Structures are given as C-alpha cells and as structure tokens.
CSV table of C-alpha atoms in Angstrom, one decimal:
chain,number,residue,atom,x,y,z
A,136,UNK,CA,-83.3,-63.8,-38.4
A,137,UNK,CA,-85.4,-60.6,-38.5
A,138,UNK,CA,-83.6,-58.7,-41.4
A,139,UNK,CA,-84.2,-56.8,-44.3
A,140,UNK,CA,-83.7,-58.0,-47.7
A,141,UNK,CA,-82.5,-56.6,-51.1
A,142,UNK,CA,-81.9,-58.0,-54.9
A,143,UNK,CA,-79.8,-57.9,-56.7
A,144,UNK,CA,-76.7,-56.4,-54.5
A,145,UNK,CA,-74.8,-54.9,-57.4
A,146,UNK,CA,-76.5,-53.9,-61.4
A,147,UNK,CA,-75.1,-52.6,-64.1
A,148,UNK,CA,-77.9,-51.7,-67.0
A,149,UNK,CA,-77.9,-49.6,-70.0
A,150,UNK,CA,-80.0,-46.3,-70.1
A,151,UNK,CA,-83.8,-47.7,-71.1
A,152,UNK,CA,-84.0,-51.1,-70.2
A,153,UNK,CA,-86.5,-51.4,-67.3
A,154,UNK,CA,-85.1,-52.9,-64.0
A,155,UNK,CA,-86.8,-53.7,-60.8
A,156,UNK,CA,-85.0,-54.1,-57.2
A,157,UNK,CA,-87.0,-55.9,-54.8
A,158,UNK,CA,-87.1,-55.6,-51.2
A,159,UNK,CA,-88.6,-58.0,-48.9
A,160,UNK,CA,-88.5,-58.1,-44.5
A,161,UNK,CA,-89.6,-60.6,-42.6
A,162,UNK,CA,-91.0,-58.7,-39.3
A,163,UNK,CA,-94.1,-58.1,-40.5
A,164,UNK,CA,-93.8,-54.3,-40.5
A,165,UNK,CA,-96.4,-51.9,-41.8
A,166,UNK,CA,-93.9,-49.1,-43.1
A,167,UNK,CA,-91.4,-49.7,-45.9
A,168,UNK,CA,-89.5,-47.2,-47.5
A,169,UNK,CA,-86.8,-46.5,-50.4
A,170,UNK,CA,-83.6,-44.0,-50.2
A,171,UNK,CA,-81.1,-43.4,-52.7
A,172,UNK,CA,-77.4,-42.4,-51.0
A,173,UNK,CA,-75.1,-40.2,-53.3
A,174,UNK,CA,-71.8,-39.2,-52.2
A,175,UNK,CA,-72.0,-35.5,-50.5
A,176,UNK,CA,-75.9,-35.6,-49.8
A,177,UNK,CA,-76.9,-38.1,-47.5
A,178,UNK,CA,-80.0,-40.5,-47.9
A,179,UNK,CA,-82.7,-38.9,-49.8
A,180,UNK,CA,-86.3,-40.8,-49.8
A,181,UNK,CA,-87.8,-42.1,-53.1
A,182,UNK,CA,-91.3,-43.5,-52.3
A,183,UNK,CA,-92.8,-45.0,-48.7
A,184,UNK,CA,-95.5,-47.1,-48.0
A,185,UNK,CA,-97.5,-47.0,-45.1
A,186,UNK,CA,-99.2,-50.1,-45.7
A,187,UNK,CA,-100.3,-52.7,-47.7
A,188,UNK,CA,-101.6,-51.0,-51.3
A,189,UNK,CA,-100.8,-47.4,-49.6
A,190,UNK,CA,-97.4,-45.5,-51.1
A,191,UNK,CA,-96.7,-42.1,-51.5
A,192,UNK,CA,-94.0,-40.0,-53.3
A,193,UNK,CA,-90.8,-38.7,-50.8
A,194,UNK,CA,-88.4,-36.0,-51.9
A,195,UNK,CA,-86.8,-38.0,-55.0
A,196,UNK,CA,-89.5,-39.7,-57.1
A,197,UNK,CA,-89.2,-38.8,-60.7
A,198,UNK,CA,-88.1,-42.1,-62.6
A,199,UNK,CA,-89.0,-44.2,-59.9
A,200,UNK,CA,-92.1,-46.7,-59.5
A,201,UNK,CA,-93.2,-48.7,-56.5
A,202,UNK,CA,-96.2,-51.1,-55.2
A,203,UNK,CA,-97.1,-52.5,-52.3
A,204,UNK,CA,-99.4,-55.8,-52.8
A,205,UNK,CA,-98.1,-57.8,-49.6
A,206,UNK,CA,-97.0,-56.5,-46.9
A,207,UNK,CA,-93.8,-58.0,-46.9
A,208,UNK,CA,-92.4,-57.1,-50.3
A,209,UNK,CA,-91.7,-53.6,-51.7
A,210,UNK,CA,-90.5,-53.7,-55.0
A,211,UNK,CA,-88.7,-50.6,-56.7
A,212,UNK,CA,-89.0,-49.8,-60.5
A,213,UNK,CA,-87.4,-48.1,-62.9
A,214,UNK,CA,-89.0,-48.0,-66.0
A,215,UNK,CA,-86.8,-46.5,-68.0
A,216,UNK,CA,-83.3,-46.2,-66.7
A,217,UNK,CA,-80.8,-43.0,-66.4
A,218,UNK,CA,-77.5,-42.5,-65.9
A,219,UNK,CA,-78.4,-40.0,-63.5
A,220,UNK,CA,-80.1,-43.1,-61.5
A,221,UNK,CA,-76.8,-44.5,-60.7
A,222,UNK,CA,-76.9,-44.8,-57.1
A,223,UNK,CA,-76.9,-46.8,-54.1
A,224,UNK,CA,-80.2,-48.1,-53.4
A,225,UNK,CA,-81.5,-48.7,-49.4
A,226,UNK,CA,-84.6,-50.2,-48.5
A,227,UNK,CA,-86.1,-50.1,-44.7
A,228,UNK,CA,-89.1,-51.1,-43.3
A,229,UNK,CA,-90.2,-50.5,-39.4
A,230,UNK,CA,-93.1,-51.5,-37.6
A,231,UNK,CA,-95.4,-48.7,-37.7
A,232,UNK,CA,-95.4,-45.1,-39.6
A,233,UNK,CA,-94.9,-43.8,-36.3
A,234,UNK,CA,-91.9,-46.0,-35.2
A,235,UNK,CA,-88.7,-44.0,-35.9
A,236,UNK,CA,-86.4,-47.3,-35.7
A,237,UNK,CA,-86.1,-47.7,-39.2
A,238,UNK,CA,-84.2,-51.1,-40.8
A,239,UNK,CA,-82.3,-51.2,-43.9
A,240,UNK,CA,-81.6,-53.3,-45.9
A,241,UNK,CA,-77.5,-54.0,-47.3
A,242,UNK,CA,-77.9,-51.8,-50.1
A,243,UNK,CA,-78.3,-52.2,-54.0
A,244,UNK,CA,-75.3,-50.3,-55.9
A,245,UNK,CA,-77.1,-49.4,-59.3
A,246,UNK,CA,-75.3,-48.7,-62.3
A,247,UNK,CA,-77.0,-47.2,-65.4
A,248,UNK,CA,-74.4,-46.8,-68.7
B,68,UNK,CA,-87.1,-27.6,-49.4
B,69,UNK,CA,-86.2,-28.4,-45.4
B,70,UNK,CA,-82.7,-29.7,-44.6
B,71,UNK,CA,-80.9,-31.1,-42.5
B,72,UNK,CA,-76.7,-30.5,-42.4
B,73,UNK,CA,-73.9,-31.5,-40.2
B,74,UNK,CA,-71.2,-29.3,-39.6
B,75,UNK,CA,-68.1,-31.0,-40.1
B,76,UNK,CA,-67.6,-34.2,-42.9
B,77,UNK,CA,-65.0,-35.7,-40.5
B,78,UNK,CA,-63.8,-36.1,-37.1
B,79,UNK,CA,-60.6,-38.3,-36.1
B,80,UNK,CA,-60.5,-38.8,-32.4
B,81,UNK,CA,-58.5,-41.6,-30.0
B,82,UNK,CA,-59.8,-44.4,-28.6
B,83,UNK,CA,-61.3,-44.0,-25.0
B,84,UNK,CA,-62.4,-40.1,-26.0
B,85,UNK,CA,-65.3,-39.4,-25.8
B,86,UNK,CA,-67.0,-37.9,-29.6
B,87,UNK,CA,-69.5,-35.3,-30.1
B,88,UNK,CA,-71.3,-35.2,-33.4
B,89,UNK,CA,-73.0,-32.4,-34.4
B,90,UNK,CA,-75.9,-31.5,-36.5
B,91,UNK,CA,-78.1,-28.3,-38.2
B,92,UNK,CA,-81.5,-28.6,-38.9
B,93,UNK,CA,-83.7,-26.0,-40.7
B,94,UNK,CA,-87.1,-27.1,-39.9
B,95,UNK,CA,-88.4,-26.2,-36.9
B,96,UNK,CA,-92.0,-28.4,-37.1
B,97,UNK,CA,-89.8,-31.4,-37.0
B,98,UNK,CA,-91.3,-33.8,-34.4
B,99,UNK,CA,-88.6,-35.9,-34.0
B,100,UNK,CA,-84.3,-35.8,-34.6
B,101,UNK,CA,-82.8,-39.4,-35.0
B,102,UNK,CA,-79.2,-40.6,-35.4
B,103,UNK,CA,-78.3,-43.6,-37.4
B,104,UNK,CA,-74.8,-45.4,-38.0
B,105,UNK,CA,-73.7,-46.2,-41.0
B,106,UNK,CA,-70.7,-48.9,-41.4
B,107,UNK,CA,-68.8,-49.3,-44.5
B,108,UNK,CA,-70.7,-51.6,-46.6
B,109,UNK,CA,-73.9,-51.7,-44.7
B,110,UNK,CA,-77.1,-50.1,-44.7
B,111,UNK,CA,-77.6,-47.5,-41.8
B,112,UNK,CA,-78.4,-48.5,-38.3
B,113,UNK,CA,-81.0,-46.8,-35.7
B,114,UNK,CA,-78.6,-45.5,-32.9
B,115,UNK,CA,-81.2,-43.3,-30.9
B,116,UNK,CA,-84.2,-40.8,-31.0
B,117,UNK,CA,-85.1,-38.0,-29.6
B,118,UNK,CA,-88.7,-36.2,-29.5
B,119,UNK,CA,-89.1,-32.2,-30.2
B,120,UNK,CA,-90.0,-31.2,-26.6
B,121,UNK,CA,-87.2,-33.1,-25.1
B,122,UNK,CA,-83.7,-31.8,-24.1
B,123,UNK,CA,-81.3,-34.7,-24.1
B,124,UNK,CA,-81.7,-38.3,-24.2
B,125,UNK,CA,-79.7,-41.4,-23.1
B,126,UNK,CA,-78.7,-44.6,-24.7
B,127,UNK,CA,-76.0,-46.9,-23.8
B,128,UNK,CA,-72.8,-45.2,-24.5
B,129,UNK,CA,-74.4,-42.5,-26.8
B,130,UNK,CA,-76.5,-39.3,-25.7
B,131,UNK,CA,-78.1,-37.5,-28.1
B,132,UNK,CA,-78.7,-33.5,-26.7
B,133,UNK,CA,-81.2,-31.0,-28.3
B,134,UNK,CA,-81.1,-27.4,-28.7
B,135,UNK,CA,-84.2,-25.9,-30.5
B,136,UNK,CA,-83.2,-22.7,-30.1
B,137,UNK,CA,-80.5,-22.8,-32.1
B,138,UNK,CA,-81.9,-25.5,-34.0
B,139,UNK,CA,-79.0,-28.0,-33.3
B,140,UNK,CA,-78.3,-31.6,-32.4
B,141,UNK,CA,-75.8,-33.3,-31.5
B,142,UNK,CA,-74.8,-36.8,-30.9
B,143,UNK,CA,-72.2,-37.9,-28.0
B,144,UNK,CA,-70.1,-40.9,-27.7
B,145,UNK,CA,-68.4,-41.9,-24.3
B,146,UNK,CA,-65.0,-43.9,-24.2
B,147,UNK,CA,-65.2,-43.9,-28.1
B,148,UNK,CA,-64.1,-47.4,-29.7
B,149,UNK,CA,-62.7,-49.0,-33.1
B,150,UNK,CA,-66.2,-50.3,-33.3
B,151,UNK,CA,-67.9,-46.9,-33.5
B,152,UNK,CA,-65.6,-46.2,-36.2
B,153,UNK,CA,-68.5,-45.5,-39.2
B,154,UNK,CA,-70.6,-42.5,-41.0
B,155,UNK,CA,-73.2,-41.0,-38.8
B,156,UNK,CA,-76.0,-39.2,-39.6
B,157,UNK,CA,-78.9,-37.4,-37.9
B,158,UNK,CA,-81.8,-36.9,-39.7
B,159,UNK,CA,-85.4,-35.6,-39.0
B,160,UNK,CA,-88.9,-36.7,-39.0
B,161,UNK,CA,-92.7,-35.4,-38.9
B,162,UNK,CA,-95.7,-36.9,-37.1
B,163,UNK,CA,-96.4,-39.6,-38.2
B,164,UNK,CA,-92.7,-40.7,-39.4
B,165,UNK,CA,-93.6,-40.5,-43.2
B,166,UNK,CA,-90.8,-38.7,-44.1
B,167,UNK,CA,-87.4,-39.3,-42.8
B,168,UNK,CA,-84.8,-36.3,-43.7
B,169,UNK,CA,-81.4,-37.2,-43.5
B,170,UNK,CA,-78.1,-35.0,-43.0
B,171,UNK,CA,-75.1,-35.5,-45.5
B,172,UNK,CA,-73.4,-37.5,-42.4
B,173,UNK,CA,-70.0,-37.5,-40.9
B,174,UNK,CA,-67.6,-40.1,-41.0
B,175,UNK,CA,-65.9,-41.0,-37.5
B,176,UNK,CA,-62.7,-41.9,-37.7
B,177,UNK,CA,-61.0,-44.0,-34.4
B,178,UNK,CA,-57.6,-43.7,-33.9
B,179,UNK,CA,-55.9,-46.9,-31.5
C-alpha cells in the first residue's frame, strides 16, 4: 500500500531531551516535506526536501533539524525540545517539486513539558 | 509574510446541499491554489488544484472557481454528504511547489 509513514504517533518529552520523528513513503517520491498544525493557524511548513541530500528551511524552522540521505526517509529533529514545540507533526512527500498532490502522513502529536 | 485566510471557521449545511468554501489569499505571484481535506484524526488529503491563469476547475463532485481579481477561491461541493463532513483548507503554492501555504481551514459540518 502506497502510504506515508510516521513514528512515533503520540510523544510526550521534557524541554531538552533531543527527539527525532521519522518519516518514511514508499512511492519513491522526490519531494518530502514537514508541517506543524496548531489550532487557529492552519499547517505551517518546517523544512522540505527536494531530493535526496537537498532540504531547505519553510516558514517555521527555528528548533527544528532535518536530512535527507535516502530518498525514502525524512527524519525530523529536535535537538533541544520546547514547550512551544508542542504540536502536531505532518509529514508529506509527492512525486516531484512540481506535483501539487501532496501525501501526508497520520500525524505525530508532540508533547514537550 | 504572504497568507492565505478563509473567511468563515465553520459552515453547517444539510445533506444533498450543495457547499461552497471560501478562501482569501494575499499573494498575487502564487502559481497555483489547492484544496486539501482534512478528517478528524488524519493527515490532510489533496482534493483538487487549480493553476493561476485558470478560472474554474472540475473534479468529481467538487469545483474549485478562481477569482484573481479579488484575490479569492473558493471550493464547491455538489449534493454534500456525511462523508465530506471534515476541515478544509486551501492553501497556495509557487513554481516549483517548494513552498505550500496553507489557510487556517474550515471545518464542514453535515447535517442528516
């Protein structure tokens, strides 16, 4: 099944302790990308990749970490956890940086004490 | 920075209506406007796009109209059903679809 993966679903960490989310799809798409969804704002975008060992910083990206080494996995770190990180986490991926069909992945609800 | 808005957080309509969702953008140099569903507990899912130098745009069930002149989108549902019941957002893109913009959303609400 073509989907979109995310672990772990739910986390609840204390300010400081480092903490990565991975993200993994399995359609071989070039373009992956990481939101953050706070009630009363929408999805804003953390970090995208365009390709394999190519990211770049969206509107959010203070706090946040990312690589790209395979193109299948895009992994999300926080080195050094906030409260004001306490989110819910989406990934997506789509098949090019021109596609606009973007596919998420269930979500990571993050929660930093 | 650019935004994109909707104009009202919720609408409630009966099943077999049809819905209209509507949207504000602020950037003009957007290439493309997009609409994406969002169910409760899921991650959002692609419901149509539509390019900058077009009008209006078909899907099944859905039509997504443009107006650039008054920099506004909206997003149409015909015979509207429990299923379609969800958030919805529009959001925006540039050439190139690096960056995805995305409204605060409206939740639909269908009423049987």
């Amino acid at each position: 099944e073509a989907q979109v993966t995310q672990n772990p679903r739910y986390l609840i960490t204390v300010t400081g302790k480092k903490l990565t989310v991975t993200c993994s799809q399995n359609m071989n798409h070039e373009y992956m990308s990481w939101y953050r969804q706070d009630p009363g704002l929408g999805l804003r975008q953390i970090y995208y990749s365009m390709n394999v060992e190519v990211t770049d910083k969206g509107d959010v990206p203070e706090g946040y970490k990312v690589s790209r080494k395979e193109k299948r996995n895009f992994p999300l770190i926080l080195e050094s956890p906030s409260p004001n990180q306490t989110s819910l986490y989406f990934c997506a991926s789509s098949l090019a940086w021109g596609s606009n069909e973007q596919y998420f992945g269930p979500g990571t609800r993050l929660t930093v004490t | 920075g650019e935004s994109v808005g909707l104009h009202l957080p919720t609408l409630s309509v009966q099943e077999g209506d049809n819905s209209i969702i509507n949207c504000a953008y602020s950037n003009s140099a957007s290439d493309y406007f997009i609409w994406y569903k969002q169910e409760s507990g899921k991650g959002p899912q692609f419901i149509i796009d539509i390019r900058s130098n077009m009008d209006k745009r078909q899907g099944q069930r859905v039509t997504v109209l443009l107006n650039k002149t008054v920099k506004h989108l909206s997003l149409q549902i015909a015979a509207t059903q429990p299923g379609d019941s969800a958030v919805y957002f529009c959001a925006e893109s540039s050439t190139g679809g690096f960056k995805t913009i995305f409204g605060a959303g409206t939740r639909l609400f269908v009423k049987a």
